[in-house]
Coordinates of C-alpha atoms and ligand atoms in Angstrom, one line a residue:
X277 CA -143.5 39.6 176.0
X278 CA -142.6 43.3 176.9
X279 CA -146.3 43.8 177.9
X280 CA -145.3 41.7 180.9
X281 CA -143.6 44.5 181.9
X282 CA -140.3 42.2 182.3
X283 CA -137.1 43.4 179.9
X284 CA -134.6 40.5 180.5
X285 CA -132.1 43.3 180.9
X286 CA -133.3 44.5 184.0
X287 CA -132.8 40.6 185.6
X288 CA -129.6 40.3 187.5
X289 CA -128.7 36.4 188.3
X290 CA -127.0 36.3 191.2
X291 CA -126.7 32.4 192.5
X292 CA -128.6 29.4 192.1
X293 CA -131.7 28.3 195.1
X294 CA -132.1 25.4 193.5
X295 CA -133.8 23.1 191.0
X296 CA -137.6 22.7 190.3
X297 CA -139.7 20.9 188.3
X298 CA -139.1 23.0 185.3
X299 CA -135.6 23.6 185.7
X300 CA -133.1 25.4 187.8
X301 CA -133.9 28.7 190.2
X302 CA -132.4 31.6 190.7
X303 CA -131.8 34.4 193.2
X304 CA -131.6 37.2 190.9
X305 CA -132.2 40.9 190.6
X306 CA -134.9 43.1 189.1
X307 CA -134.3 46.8 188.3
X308 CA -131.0 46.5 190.6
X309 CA -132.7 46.7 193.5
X310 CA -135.8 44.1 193.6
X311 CA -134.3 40.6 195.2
X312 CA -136.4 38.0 193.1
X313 CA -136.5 34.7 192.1
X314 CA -136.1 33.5 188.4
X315 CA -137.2 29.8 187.3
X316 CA -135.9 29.0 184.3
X317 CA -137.9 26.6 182.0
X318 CA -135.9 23.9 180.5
X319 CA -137.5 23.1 176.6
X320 CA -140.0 20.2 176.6
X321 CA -140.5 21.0 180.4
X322 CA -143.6 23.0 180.4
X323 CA -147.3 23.5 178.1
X324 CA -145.4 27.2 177.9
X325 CA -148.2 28.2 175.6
X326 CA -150.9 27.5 178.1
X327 CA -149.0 28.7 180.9
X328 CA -148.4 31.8 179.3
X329 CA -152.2 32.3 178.6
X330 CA -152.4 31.5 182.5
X331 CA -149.9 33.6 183.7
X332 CA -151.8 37.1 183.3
X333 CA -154.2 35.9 185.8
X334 CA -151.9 34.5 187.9
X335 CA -150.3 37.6 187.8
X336 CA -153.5 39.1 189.4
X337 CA -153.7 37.0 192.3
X338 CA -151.7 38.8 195.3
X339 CA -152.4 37.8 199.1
X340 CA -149.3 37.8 201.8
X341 CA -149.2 34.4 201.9
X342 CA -149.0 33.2 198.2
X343 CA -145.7 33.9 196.3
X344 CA -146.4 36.9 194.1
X345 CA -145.8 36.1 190.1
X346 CA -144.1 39.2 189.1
X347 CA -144.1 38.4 185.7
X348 CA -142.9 36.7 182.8
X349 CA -140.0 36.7 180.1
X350 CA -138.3 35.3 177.3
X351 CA -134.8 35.2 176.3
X352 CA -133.2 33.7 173.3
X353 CA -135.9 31.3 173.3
X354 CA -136.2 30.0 177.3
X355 CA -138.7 31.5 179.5
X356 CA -138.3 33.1 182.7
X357 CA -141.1 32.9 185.1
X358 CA -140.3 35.8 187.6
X359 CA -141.6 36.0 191.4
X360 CA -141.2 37.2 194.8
X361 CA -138.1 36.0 196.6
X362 CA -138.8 34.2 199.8
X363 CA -135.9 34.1 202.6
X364 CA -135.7 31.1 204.3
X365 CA -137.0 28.2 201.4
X366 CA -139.2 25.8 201.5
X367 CA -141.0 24.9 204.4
X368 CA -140.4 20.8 204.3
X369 CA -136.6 21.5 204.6
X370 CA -137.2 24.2 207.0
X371 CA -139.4 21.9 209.3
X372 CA -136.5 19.3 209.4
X373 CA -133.7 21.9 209.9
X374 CA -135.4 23.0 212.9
X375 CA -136.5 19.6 214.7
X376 CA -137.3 20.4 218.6
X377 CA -136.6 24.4 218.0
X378 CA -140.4 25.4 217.2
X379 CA -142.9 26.2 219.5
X380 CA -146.2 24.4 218.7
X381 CA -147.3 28.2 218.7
X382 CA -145.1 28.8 215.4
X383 CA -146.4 25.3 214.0
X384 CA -150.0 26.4 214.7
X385 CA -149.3 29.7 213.1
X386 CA -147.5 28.7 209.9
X387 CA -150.6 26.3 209.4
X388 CA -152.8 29.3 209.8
X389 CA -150.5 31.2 207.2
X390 CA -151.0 28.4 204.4
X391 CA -154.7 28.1 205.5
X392 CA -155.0 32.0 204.7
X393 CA -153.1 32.0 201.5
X394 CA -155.3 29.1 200.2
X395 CA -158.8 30.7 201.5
X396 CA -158.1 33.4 199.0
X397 CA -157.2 30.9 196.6
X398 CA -160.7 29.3 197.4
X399 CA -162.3 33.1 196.7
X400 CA -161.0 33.3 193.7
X401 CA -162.1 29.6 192.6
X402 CA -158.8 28.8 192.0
X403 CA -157.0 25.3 192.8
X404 CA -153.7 24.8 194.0
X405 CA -153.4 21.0 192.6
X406 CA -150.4 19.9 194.5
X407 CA -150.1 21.5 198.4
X408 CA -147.7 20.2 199.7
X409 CA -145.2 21.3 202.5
X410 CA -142.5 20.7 199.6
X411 CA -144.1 23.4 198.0
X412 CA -144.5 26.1 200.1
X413 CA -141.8 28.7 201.3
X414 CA -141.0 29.7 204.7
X415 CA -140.0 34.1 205.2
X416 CA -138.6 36.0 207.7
X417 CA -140.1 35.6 210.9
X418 CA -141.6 32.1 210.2
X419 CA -144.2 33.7 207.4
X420 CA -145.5 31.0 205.0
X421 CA -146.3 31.5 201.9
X422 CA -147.8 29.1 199.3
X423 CA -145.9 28.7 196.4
X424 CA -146.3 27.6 192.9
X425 CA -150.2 27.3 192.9
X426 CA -151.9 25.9 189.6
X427 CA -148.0 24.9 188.1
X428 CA -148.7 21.8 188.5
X429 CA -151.2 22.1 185.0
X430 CA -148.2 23.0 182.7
X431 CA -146.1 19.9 183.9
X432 CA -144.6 17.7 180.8
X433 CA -143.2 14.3 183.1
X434 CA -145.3 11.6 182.5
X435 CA -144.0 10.2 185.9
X436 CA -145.7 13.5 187.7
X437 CA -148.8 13.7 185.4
X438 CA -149.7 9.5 185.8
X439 CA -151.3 8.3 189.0
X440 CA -149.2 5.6 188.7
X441 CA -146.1 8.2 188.2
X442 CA -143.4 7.9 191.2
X443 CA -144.1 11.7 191.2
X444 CA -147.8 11.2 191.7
X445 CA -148.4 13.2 195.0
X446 CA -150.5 10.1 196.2
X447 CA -149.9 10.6 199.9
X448 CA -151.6 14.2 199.6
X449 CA -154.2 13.3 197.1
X450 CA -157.8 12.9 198.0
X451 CA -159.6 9.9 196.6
X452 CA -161.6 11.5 194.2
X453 CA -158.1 12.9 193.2
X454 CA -156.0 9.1 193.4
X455 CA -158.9 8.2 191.6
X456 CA -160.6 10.6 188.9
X457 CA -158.5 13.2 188.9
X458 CA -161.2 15.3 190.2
X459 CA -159.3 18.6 191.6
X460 CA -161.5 20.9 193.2
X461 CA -160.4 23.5 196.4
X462 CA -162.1 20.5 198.6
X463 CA -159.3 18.5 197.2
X464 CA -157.0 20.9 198.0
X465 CA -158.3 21.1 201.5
X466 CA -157.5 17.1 201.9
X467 CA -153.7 17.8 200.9
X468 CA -153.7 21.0 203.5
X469 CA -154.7 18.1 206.3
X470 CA -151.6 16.6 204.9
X471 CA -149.6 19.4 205.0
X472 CA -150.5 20.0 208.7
X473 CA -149.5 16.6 209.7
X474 CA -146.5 17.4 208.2
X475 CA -145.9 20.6 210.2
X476 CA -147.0 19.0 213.6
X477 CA -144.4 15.9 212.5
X478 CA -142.0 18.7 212.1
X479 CA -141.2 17.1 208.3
X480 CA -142.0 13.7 208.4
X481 CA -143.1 11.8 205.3
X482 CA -146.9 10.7 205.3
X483 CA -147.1 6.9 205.7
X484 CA -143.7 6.6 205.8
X485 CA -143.3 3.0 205.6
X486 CA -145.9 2.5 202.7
X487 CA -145.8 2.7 198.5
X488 CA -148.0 4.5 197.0
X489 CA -150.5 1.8 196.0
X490 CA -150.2 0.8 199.8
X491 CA -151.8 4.4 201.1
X492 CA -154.7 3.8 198.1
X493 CA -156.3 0.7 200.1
X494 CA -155.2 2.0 203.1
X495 CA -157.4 5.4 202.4
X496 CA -159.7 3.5 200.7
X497 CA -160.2 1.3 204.0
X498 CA -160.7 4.5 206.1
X499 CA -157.4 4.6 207.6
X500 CA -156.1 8.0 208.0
X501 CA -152.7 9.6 209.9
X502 CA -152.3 8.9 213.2
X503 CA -152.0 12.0 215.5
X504 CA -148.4 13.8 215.6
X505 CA -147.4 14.1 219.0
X506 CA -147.0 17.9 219.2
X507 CA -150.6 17.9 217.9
X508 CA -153.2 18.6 220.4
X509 CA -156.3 16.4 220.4
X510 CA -158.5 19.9 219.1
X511 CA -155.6 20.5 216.3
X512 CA -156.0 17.0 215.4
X513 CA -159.4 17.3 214.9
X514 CA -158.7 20.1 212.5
X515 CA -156.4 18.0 210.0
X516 CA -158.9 14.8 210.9
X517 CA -161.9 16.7 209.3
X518 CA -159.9 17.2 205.8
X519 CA -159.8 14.0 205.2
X520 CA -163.9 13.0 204.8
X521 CA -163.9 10.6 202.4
X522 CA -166.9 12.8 200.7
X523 CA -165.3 16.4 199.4
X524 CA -168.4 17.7 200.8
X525 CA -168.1 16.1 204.3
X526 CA -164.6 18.0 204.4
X527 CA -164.7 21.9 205.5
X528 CA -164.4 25.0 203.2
X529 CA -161.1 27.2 203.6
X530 CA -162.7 29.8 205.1
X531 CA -164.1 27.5 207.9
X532 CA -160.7 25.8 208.8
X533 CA -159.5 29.8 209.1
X534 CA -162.1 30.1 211.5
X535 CA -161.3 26.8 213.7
X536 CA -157.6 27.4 213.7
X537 CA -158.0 30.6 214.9
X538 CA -160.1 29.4 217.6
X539 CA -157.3 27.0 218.8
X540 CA -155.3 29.9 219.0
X541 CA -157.1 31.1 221.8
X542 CA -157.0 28.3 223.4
X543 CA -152.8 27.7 223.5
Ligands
LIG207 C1 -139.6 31.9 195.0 N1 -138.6 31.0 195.5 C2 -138.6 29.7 194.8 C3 -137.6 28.8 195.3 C4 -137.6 27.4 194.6 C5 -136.3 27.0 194.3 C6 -136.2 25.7 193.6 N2 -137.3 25.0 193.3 C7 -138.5 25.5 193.5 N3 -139.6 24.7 193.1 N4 -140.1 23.9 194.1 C8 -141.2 23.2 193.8 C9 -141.9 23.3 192.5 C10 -143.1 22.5 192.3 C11 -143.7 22.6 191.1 C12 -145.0 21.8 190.9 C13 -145.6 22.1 189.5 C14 -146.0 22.1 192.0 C15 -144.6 20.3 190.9 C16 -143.2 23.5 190.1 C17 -142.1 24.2 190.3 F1 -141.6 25.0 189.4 C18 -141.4 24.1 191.6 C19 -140.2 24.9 191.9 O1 -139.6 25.7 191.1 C20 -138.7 26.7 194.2 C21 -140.1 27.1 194.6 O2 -140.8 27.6 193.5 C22 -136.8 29.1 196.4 C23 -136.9 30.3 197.0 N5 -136.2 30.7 198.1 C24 -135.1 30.1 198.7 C25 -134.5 30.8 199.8 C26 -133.4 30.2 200.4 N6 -132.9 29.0 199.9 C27 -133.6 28.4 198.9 N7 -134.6 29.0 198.3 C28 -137.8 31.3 196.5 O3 -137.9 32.4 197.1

């Protein structure tokens, strides 16, 4: 895969961030000077062969707040799936690191961050699948930036894949989603009203006291999240309207940029 531009000579491993779905991460070194971040994929982990026809889009799609894909590379058989690092980590743990330490300014702007990353996504009619504050990664200065958008297409684990799977994001999924499987960016937009009640719980889990199956009927029933008490009633609102039982009762990206910003000016 040379074309990708990626010689696993110039990749430098320098210590383990952690393990993904696919297999352990690295903080490694491109060129000798570019920090990065290396997943490796363990065999039998990933649809490699659709990934890889993927990954020269993916490649294409660049916005501050999406991790970049640098590239792509293979090495005595395993792939390397290369991209920018991130500082801090991912945003979940970062949330519950820092309980009581962030301004409801900094949790109304890293919502704004995700919100930007995935209107681009939106633009380019392209779905995330799984957002999630899990799976998004905080920078320097409190950045966000959405992280391992469309991934979740390549995933061999029957437990993920299954809506019955103890992997099965249920708690972010839409209904048409817990349901069909019907993905669309309006689905997406469900799971980022989600991931702002995680932020404005500073990392709690979504329903915490119920299974799966539980938050089913309990959607199903119109219950939704109750309000976080760092959430204002108009930020409530926001994350309220993501969850319309109707994909097309629920905003676009694009218009939540637009109402968060408006909240802005009013804090
Ligand atoms: C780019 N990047 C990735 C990671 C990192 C490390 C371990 N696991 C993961 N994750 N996390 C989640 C994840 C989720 C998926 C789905 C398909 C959506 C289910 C697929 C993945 F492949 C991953 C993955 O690899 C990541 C996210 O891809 C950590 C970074 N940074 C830091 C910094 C400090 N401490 C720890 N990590 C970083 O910069």
């Amino acid at each position: 895969y040379e074309e990708w531009g990626l010689s696993p000579s110039e990749l430098l491993f320098l210590k383990e961030l952690g393990r993904g779905q696919f297999g352990v991460v690295y903080l490694g070194k491109w060129k000798e000077t570019i920090k990065v971040a290396i997943k490796t994929i363990n065999e039998g982990a990933m649809s490699e062969d659709d990934f890889m026809e993927e990954a020269k889009l993916m490649m294409k799609l660049s916005h501050p707040n999406l991790v970049q894909l640098y590239g792509v590379c293979t090495y005595h058989k395993t792939l390397y799936v290369v991209t920018e690092f991130v500082e801090n980590g991912c945003l979940l743990n970062y949330l519950r690191q820092r309980r009581g330490k962030l301004g409801r300014d900094i949790l109304l702007s890293m919502c704004q961050d995700v919100c930007e990353g995935m209107e681009y996504l939106e633009r380019n009619s392209f779905i995330h699948r799984d957002l999630a504050a899990r799976n998004c990664l905080v920078d320097v200065e409190h950045i966000v930036k959405v992280s391992d958008f469309g991934m979740a297409r390549y995933v061999i684990d029957d437990e993920y894949i299954s809506s019955s799977g103890a992997k099965f994001p249920v708690k972010w999924s839409s209904p048409e989603v817990f349901h069909f499987k019907k993905y669309s960016s309006k689905s997406d937009v469900w799971s980022f009203g989600v991931l702002m009640w995680e932020v404005f719980t500073e990392g709690k889990m979504p329903f915490e006291t119920k299974s799966n199956s539980e938050v089913v009927h309990e959607i199903s029933q119109g219950n939704r999240l109750y309000r976080p008490h760092l959430a204002s009633h108009p930020v409530y609102k926001v994350m309220y309207s993501c969850w319309h039982e109707k994909p097309e009762g629920r905003p676009t990206f694009a218009e939540l940029t637009v109402a968060l910003r408006g909240l802005t000016e009013l804090t």
